[in-house]
mmCIF file of C-alpha atoms in Angstrom:
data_model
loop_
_atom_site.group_PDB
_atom_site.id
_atom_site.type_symbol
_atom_site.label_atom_id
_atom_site.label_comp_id
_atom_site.label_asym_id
_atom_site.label_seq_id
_atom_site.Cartn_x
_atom_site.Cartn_y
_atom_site.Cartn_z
ATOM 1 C CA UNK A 1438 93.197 107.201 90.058
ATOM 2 C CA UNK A 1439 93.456 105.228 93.274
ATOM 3 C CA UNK A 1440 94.526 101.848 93.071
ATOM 4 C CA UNK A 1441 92.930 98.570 94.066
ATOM 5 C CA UNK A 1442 94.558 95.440 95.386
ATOM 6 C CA UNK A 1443 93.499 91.432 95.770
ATOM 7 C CA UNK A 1444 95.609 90.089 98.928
ATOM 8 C CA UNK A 1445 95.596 86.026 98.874
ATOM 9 C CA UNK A 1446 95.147 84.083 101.930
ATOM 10 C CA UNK A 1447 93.802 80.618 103.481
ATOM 11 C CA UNK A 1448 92.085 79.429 106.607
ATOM 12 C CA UNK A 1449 92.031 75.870 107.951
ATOM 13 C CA UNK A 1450 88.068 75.786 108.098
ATOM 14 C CA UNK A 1451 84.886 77.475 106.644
ATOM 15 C CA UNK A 1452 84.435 79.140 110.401
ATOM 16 C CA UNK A 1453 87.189 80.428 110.363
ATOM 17 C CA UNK A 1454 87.487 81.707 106.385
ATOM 18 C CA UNK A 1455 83.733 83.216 107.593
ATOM 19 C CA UNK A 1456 84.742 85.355 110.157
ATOM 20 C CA UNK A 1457 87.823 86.608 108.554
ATOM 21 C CA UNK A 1458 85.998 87.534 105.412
ATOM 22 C CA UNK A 1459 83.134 89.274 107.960
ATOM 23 C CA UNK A 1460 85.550 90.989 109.646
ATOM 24 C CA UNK A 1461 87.256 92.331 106.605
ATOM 25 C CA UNK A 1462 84.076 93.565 105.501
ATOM 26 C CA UNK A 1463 82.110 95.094 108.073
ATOM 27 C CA UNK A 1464 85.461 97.259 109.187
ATOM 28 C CA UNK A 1465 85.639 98.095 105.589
ATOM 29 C CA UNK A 1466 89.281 96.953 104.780
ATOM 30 C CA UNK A 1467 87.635 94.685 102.238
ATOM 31 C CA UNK A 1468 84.760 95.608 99.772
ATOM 32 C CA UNK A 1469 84.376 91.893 99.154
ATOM 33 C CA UNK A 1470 85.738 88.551 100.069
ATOM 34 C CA UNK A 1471 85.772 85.477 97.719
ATOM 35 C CA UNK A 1472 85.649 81.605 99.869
ATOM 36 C CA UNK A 1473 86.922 79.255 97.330
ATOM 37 C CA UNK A 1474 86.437 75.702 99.651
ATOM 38 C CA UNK A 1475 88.020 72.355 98.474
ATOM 39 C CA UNK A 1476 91.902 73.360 98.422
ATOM 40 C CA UNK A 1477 93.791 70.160 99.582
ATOM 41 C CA UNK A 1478 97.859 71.989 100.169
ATOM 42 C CA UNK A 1479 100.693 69.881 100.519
ATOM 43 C CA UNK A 1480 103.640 71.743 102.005
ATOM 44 C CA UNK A 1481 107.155 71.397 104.322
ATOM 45 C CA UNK A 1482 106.606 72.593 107.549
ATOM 46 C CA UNK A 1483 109.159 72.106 110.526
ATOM 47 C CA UNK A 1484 111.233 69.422 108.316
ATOM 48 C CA UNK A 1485 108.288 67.429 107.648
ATOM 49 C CA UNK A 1486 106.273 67.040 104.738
ATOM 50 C CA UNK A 1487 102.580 67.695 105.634
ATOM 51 C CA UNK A 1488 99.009 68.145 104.411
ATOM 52 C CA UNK A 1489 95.632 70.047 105.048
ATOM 53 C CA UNK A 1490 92.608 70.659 103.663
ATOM 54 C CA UNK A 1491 92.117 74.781 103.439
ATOM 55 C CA UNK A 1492 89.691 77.304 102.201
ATOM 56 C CA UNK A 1493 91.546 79.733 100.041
ATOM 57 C CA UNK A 1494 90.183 84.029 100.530
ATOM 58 C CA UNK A 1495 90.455 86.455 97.749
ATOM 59 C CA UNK A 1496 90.035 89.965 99.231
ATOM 60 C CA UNK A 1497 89.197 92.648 97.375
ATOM 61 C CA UNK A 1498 90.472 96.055 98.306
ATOM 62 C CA UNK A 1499 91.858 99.160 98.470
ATOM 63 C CA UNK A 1500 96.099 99.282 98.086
ATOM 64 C CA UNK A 1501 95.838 101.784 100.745
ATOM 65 C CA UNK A 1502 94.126 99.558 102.966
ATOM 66 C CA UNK A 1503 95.944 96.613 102.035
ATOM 67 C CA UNK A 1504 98.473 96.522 104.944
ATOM 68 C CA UNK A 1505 95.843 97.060 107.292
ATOM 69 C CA UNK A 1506 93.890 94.202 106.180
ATOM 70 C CA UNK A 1507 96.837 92.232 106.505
ATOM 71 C CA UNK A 1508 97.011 92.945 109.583
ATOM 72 C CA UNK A 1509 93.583 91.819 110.554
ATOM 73 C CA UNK A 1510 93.712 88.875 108.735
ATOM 74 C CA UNK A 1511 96.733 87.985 111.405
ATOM 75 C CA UNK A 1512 94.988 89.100 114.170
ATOM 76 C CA UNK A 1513 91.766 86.520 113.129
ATOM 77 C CA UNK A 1514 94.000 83.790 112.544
ATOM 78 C CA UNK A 1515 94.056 80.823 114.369
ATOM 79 C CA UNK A 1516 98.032 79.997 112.517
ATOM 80 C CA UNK A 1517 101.220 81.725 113.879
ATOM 81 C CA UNK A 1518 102.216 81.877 110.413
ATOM 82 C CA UNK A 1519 99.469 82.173 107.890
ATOM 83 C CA UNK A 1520 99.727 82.455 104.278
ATOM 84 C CA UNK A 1521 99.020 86.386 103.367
ATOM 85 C CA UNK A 1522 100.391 87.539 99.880
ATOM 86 C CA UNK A 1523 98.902 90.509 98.369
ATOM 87 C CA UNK A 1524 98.699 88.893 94.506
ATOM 88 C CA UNK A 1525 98.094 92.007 92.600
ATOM 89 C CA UNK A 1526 98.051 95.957 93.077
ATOM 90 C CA UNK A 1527 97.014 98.392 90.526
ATOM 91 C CA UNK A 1528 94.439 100.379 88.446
ATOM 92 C CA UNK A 1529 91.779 98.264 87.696
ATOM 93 C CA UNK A 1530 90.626 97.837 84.088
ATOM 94 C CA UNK A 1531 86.750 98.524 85.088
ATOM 95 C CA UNK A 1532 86.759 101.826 86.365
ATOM 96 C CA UNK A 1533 83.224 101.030 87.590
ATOM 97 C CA UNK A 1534 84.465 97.911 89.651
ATOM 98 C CA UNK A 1535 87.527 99.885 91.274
ATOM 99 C CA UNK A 1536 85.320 102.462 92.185
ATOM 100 C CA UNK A 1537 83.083 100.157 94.042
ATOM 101 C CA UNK A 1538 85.890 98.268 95.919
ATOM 102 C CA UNK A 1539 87.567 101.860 96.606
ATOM 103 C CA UNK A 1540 83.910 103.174 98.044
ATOM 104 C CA UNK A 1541 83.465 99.853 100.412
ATOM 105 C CA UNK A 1542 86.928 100.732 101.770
ATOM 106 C CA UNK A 1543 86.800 104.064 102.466
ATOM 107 C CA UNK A 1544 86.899 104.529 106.093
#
């Protein structure tokens, strides 16, 4: 069984959470890409304590394609360091869902 993986990463505006999740999906490194809008972070950056308003992404995909979406997601982003963590990679419990997500990603 091939596993699936759910990388975690934010964008500083809906534009730019939107064309990251697009991109994901139409060159099939993500079956599907969650938008969760609201998130106010609070974080040390440069010595300084500082604030922003993101969007958070969920992306659902392949763990073989995980790294290459990754990659994408840097490539899209308008932050020289943005947050990427992949939050979970394994078999998925619904062997109907992880065969979807493993379908969308095939290349």
């Amino acid at each position: 069984m091939n596993s699936i993986g759910f990388l975690y990463s934010t964008a500083p505006d809906l534009q730019t959470a939107e064309r990251i999740a697009a991109a994901l999906v139409e060159d099939r490194l993500a079956a599907c890409v969650n938008i969760i809008p609201g998130v106010r972070s609070i974080y040390r950056w440069e010595g300084a304590t500082a604030q922003a308003d993101e969007f958070v992404l969920i992306i659902k995909t392949s763990a073989v394609r995980s790294q290459e979406a990754a990659a994408k997601i840097r490539s899209l982003h308008p932050h020289d360091t943005p947050a990427i963590v992949e939050i979970v990679s394994g078999p998925a419990t619904d062997e109907r869902f992880a065969s979807w997500i493993l379908a969308e990603t095939s290349p």
